[in-house]
Short mmCIF file of C-alpha atoms and ligand atoms in Angstrom, two decimals:
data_model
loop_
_atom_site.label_atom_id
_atom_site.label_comp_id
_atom_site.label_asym_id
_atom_site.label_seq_id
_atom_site.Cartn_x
_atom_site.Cartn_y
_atom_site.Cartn_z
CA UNK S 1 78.54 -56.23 179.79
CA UNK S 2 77.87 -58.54 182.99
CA UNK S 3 78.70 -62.35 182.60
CA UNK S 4 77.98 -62.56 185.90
CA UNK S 5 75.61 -65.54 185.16
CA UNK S 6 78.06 -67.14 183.08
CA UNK S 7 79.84 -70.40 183.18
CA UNK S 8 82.46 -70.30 180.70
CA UNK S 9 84.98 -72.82 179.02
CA UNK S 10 87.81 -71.24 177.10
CA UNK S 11 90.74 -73.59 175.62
CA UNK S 12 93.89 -72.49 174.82
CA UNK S 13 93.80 -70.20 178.13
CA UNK S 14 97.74 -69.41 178.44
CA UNK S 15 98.31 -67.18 175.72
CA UNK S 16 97.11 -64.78 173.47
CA UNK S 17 93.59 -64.10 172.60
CA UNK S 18 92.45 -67.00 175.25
CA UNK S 19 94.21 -65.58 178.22
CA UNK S 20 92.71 -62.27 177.12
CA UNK S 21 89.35 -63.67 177.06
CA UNK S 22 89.92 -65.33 180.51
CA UNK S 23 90.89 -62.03 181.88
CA UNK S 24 87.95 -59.71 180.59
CA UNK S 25 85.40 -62.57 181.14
CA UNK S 26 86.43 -62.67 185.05
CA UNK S 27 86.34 -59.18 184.98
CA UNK S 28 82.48 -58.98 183.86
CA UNK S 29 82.10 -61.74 186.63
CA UNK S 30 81.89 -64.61 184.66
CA UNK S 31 82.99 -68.23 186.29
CA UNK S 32 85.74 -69.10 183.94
CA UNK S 33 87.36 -73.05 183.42
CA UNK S 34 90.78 -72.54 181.79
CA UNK S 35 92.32 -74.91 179.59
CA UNK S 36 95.75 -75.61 177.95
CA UNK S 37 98.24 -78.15 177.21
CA UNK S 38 100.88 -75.23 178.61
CA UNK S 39 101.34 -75.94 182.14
CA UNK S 40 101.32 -71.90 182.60
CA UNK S 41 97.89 -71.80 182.16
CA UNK S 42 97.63 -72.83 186.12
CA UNK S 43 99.49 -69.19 186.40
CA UNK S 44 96.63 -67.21 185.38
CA UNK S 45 95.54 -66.86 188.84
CA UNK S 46 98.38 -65.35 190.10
CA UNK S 47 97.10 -62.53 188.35
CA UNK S 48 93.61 -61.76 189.71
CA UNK S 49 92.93 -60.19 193.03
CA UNK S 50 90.80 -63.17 195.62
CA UNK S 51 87.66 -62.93 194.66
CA UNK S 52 88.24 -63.60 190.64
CA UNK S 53 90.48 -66.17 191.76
CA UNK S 54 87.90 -68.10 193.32
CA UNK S 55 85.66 -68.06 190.10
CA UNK S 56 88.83 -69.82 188.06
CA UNK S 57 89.62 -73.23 187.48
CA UNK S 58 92.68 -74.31 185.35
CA UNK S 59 92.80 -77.63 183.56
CA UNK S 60 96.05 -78.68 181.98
CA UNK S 61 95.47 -81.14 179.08
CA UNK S 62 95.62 -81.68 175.16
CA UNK S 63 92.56 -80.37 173.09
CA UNK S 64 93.33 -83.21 170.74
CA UNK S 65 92.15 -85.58 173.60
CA UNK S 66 88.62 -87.23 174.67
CA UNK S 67 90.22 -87.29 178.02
CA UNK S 68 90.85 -83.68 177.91
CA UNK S 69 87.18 -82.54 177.39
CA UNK S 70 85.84 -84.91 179.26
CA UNK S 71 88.18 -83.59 182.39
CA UNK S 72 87.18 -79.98 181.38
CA UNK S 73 83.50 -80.57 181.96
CA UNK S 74 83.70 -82.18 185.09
CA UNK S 75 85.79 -79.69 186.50
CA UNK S 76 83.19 -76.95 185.29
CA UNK S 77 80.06 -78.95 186.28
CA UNK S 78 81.89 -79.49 189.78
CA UNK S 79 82.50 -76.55 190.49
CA UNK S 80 80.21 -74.13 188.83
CA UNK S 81 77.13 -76.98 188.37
CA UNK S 82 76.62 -76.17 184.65
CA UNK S 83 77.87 -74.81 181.43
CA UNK S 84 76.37 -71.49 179.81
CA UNK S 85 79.61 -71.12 177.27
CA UNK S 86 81.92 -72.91 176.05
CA UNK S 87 85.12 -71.28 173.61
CA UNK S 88 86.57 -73.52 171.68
CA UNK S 89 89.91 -71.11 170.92
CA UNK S 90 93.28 -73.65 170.99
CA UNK S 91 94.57 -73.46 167.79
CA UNK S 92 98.35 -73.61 166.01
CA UNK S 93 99.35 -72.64 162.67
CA UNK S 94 102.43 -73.70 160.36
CA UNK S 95 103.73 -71.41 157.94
CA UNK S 96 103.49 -74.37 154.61
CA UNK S 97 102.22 -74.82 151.69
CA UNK S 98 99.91 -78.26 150.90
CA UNK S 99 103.23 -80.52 149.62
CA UNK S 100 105.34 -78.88 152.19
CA UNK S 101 103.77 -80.42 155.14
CA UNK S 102 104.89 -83.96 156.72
CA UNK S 103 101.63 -86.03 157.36
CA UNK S 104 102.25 -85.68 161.31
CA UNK S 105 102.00 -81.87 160.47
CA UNK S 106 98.56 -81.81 158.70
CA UNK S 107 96.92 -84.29 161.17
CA UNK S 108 98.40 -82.00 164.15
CA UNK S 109 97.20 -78.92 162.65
CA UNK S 110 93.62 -80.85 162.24
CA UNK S 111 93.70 -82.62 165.10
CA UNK S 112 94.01 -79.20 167.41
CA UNK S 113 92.17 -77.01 165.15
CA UNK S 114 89.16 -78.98 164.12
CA UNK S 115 89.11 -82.58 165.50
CA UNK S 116 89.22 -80.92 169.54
CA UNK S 117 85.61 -79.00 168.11
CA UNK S 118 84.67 -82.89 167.82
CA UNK S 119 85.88 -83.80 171.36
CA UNK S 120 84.32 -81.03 172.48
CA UNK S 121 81.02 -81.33 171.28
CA UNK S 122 80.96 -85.00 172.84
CA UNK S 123 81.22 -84.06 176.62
CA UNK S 124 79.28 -80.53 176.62
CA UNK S 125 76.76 -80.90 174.19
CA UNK S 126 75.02 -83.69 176.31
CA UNK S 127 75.94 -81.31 179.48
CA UNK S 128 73.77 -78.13 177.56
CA UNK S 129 71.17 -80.34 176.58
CA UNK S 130 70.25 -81.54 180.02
CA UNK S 131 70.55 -77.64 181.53
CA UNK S 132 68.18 -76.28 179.06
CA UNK S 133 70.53 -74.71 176.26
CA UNK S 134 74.18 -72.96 175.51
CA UNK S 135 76.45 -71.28 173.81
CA UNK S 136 79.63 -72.05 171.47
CA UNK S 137 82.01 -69.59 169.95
CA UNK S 138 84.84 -71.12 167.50
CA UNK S 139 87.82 -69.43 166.92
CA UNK S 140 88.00 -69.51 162.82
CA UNK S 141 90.27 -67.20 161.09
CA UNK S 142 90.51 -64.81 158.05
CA UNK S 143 91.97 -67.96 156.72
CA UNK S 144 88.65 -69.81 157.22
CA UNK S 145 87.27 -68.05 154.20
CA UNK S 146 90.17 -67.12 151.96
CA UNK S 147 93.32 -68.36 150.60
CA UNK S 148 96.89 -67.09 152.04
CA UNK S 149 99.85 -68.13 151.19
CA UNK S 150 101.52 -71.11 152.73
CA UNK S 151 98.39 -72.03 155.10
CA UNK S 152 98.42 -75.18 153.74
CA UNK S 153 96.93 -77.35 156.39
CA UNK S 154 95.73 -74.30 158.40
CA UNK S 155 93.84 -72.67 155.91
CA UNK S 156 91.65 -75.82 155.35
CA UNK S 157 91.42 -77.06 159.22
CA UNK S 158 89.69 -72.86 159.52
CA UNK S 159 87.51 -73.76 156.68
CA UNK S 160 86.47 -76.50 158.43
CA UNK S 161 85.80 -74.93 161.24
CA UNK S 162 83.14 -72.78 159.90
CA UNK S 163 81.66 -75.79 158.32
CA UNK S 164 81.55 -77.77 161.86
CA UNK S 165 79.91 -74.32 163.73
CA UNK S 166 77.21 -74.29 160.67
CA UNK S 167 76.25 -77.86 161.50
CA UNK S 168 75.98 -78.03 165.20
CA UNK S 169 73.92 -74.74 165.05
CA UNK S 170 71.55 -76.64 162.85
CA UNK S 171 71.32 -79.59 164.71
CA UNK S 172 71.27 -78.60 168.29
CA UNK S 173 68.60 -75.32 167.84
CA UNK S 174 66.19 -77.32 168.76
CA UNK S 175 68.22 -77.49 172.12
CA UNK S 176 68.13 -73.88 172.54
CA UNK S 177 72.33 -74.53 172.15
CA UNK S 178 73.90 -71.40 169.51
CA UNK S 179 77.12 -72.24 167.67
CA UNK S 180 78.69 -69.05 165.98
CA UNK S 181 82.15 -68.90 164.51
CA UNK S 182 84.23 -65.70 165.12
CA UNK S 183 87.50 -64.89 162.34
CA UNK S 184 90.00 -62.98 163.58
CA UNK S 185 92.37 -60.90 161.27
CA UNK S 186 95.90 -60.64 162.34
CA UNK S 187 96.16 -60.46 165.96
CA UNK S 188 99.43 -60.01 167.80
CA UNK S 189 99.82 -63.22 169.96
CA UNK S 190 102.74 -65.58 170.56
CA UNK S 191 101.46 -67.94 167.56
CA UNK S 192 101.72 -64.61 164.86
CA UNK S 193 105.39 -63.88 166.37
CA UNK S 194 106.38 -67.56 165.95
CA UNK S 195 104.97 -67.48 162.31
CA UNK S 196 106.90 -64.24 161.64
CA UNK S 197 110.17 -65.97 162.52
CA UNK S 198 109.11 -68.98 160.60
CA UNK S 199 109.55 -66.88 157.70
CA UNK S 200 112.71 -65.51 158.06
CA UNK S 201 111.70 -61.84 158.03
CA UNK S 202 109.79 -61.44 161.17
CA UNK S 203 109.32 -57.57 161.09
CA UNK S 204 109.02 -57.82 157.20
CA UNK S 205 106.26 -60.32 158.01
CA UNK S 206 104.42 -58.01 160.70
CA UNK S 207 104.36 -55.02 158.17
CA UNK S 208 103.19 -56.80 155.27
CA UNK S 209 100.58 -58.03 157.24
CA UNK S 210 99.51 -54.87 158.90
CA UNK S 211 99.39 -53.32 155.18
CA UNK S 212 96.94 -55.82 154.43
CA UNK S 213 94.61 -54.96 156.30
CA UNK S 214 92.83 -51.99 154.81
CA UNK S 215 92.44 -50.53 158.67
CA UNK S 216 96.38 -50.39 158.30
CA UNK S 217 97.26 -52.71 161.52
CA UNK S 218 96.65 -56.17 162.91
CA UNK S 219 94.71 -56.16 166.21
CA UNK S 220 95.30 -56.72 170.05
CA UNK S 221 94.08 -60.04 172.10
CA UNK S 222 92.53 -57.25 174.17
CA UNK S 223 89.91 -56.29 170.66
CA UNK S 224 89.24 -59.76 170.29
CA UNK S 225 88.20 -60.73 173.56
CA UNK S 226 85.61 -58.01 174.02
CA UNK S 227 83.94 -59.25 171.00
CA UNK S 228 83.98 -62.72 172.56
CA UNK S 229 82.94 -61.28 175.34
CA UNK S 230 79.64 -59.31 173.72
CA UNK S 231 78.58 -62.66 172.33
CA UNK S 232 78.75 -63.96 175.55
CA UNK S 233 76.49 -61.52 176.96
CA UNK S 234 72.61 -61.79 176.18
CA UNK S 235 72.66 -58.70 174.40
CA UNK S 236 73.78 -61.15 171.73
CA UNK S 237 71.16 -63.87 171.64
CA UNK S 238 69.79 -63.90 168.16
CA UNK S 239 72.96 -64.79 166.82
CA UNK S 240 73.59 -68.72 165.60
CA UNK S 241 75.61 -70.32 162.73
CA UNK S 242 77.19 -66.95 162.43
CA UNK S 243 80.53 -66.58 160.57
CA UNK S 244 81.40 -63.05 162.51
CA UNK S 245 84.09 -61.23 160.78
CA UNK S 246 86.49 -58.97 162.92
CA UNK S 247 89.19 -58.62 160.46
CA UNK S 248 89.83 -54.83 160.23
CA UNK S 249 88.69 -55.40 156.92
CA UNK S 250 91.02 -57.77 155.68
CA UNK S 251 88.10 -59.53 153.57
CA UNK S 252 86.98 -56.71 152.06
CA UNK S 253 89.59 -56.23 149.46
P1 LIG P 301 98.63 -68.46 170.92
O1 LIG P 301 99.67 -69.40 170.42
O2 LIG P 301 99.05 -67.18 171.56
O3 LIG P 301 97.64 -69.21 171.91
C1 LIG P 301 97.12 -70.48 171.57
C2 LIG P 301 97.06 -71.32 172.82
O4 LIG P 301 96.56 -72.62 172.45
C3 LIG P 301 98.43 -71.54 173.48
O5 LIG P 301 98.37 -71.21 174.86
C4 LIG P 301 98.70 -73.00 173.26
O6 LIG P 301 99.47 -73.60 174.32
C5 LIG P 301 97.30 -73.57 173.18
N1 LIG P 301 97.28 -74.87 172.51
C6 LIG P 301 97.94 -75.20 171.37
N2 LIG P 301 97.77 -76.49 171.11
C7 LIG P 301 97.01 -77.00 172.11
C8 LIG P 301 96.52 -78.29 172.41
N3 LIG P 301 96.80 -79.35 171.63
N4 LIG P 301 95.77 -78.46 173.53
C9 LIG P 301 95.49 -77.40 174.33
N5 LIG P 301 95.94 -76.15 174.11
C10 LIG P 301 96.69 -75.96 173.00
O7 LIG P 301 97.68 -68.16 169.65
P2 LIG P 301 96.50 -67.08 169.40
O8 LIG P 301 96.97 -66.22 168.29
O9 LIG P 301 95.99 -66.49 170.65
O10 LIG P 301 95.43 -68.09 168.76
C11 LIG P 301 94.19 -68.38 169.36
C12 LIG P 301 93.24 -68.80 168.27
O11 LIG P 301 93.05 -67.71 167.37
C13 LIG P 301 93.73 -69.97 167.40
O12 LIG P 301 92.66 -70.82 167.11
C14 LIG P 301 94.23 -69.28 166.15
O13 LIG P 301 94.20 -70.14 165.04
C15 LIG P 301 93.23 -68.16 166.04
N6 LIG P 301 93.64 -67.02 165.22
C16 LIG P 301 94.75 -66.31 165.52
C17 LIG P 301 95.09 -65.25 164.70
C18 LIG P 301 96.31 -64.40 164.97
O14 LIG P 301 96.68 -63.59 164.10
N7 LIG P 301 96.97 -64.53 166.10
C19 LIG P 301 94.30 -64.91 163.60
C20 LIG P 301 93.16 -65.66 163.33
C21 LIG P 301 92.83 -66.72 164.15
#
């Protein structure tokens, strides 16, 4: 699948399913701005060879923050002179339920989940709109269309998320700009291993969650950044306001 063509935003770049999305995008020649509030991400290019390197930008900076998106699209209309995709992936999850969470918690959880979609929107939208159209993927979550246990501000902020993707692809169509929303089952990333030791049982927590999914194990970064990565291609253009299960069934129950 060649990106080639492709200028391409992904937040929360230093970990997980984002890094693995930075990593196959440069690899099908995509030109790739990386952001994170984790210094690291300005490590990722330590691990391409020269020329990949030169298609990467890192930006360090908080997803929660005007400033942040605003300093993301200059440094992709700088350097590339457009914006064909943007990912929209940061994301954090606390293992609560509703009455459990501290109101800092539940506004952090929203805040980096849904209100950076908001930010977002604000500094690329206009940026699509003037180059003639775009694409936006949202990372959602099994959790944006079901209830699980003790995702009590997560479980919502995903919800919203498929709500927010649903609306923009309404409203900016007429822009030639697609919004889909992709939900990941379980995916082994830093943020599942800090849940599992959230709840005291980490392995018990891996197992039970590989059991429930009816495919019998959670998924790599690596699976879920090849899907990102065919919506990114034009073999995928007649998707918008898409809520794309990859969930190894998980929904199906
Ligand atoms: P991860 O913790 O490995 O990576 C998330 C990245 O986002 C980190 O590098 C982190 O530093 C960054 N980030 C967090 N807060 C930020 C902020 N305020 N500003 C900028 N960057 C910030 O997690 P992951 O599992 O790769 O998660 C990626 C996305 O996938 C998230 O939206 C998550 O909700 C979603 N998701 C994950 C799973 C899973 O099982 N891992 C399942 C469904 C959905």
């Amino acid at each position: 699948m060649d990106l080639s063509n492709k200028v391409t935003i992904v937040t929360g770049a230093a970990s997980g399913i984002g890094a693995a999305i930075v990593e196959q995008f440069l690899a099908a020649g995509a030109r790739v701005v990386a952001v994170d509030v984790d210094p690291s991400v300005e490590l990722l290019a330590n691990g391409f060879d020269a020329a990949a390197r030169e298609r990467l930008r890192t930006v360090v900076g908080d997803v929660r923050e005007s400033e942040t998106a605003r300093r993301y699209t200059a440094a992709a209309i700088e350097a590339f002179g457009r914006i064909d995709v943007l990912i929209n992936n940061a994301g954090i999850a606390i293992i609560k339920t509703i009455t459990a969470h501290t109101e800092e918690e539940w506004d952090r959880v929203f805040d980096v989940n849904v209100k950076s979609i908001f930010w977002s929107a604000k500094h690329v939208v206009p940026e699509m709109q003037s180059r003639g159209g775009g694409l936006i993927l949202n990372t959602g979550s099994i959790s944006s269309v079901v209830g699980i246990a003790a995702q009590g501000a997560y479980g919502p902020s995903k919800g919203a998320v498929i709500q927010i993707t649903r609306q923009m692809a309404i409203d900016y169509a007429k822009d030639n700009i697609r919004v889909n929303a992709v939900c990941p089952g379980t995916v082994d990333t830093p943020l599942l291993r800090r849940s599992g030791i959230e709840t005291g049982d980490p392995e018990g927590f891996i197992h039970g969650l590989a059991s429930a999914h009816p495919i019998g194990r959670i998924s790599t970064p690596a699976e879920m950044a090849s899907f990102y990565r065919f919506l990114a291609s034009d073999e995928a253009r007649f998707f918008t306001g898409a809520v794309l299960m990859i969930d190894g069934g998980f929904t199906a129950w």
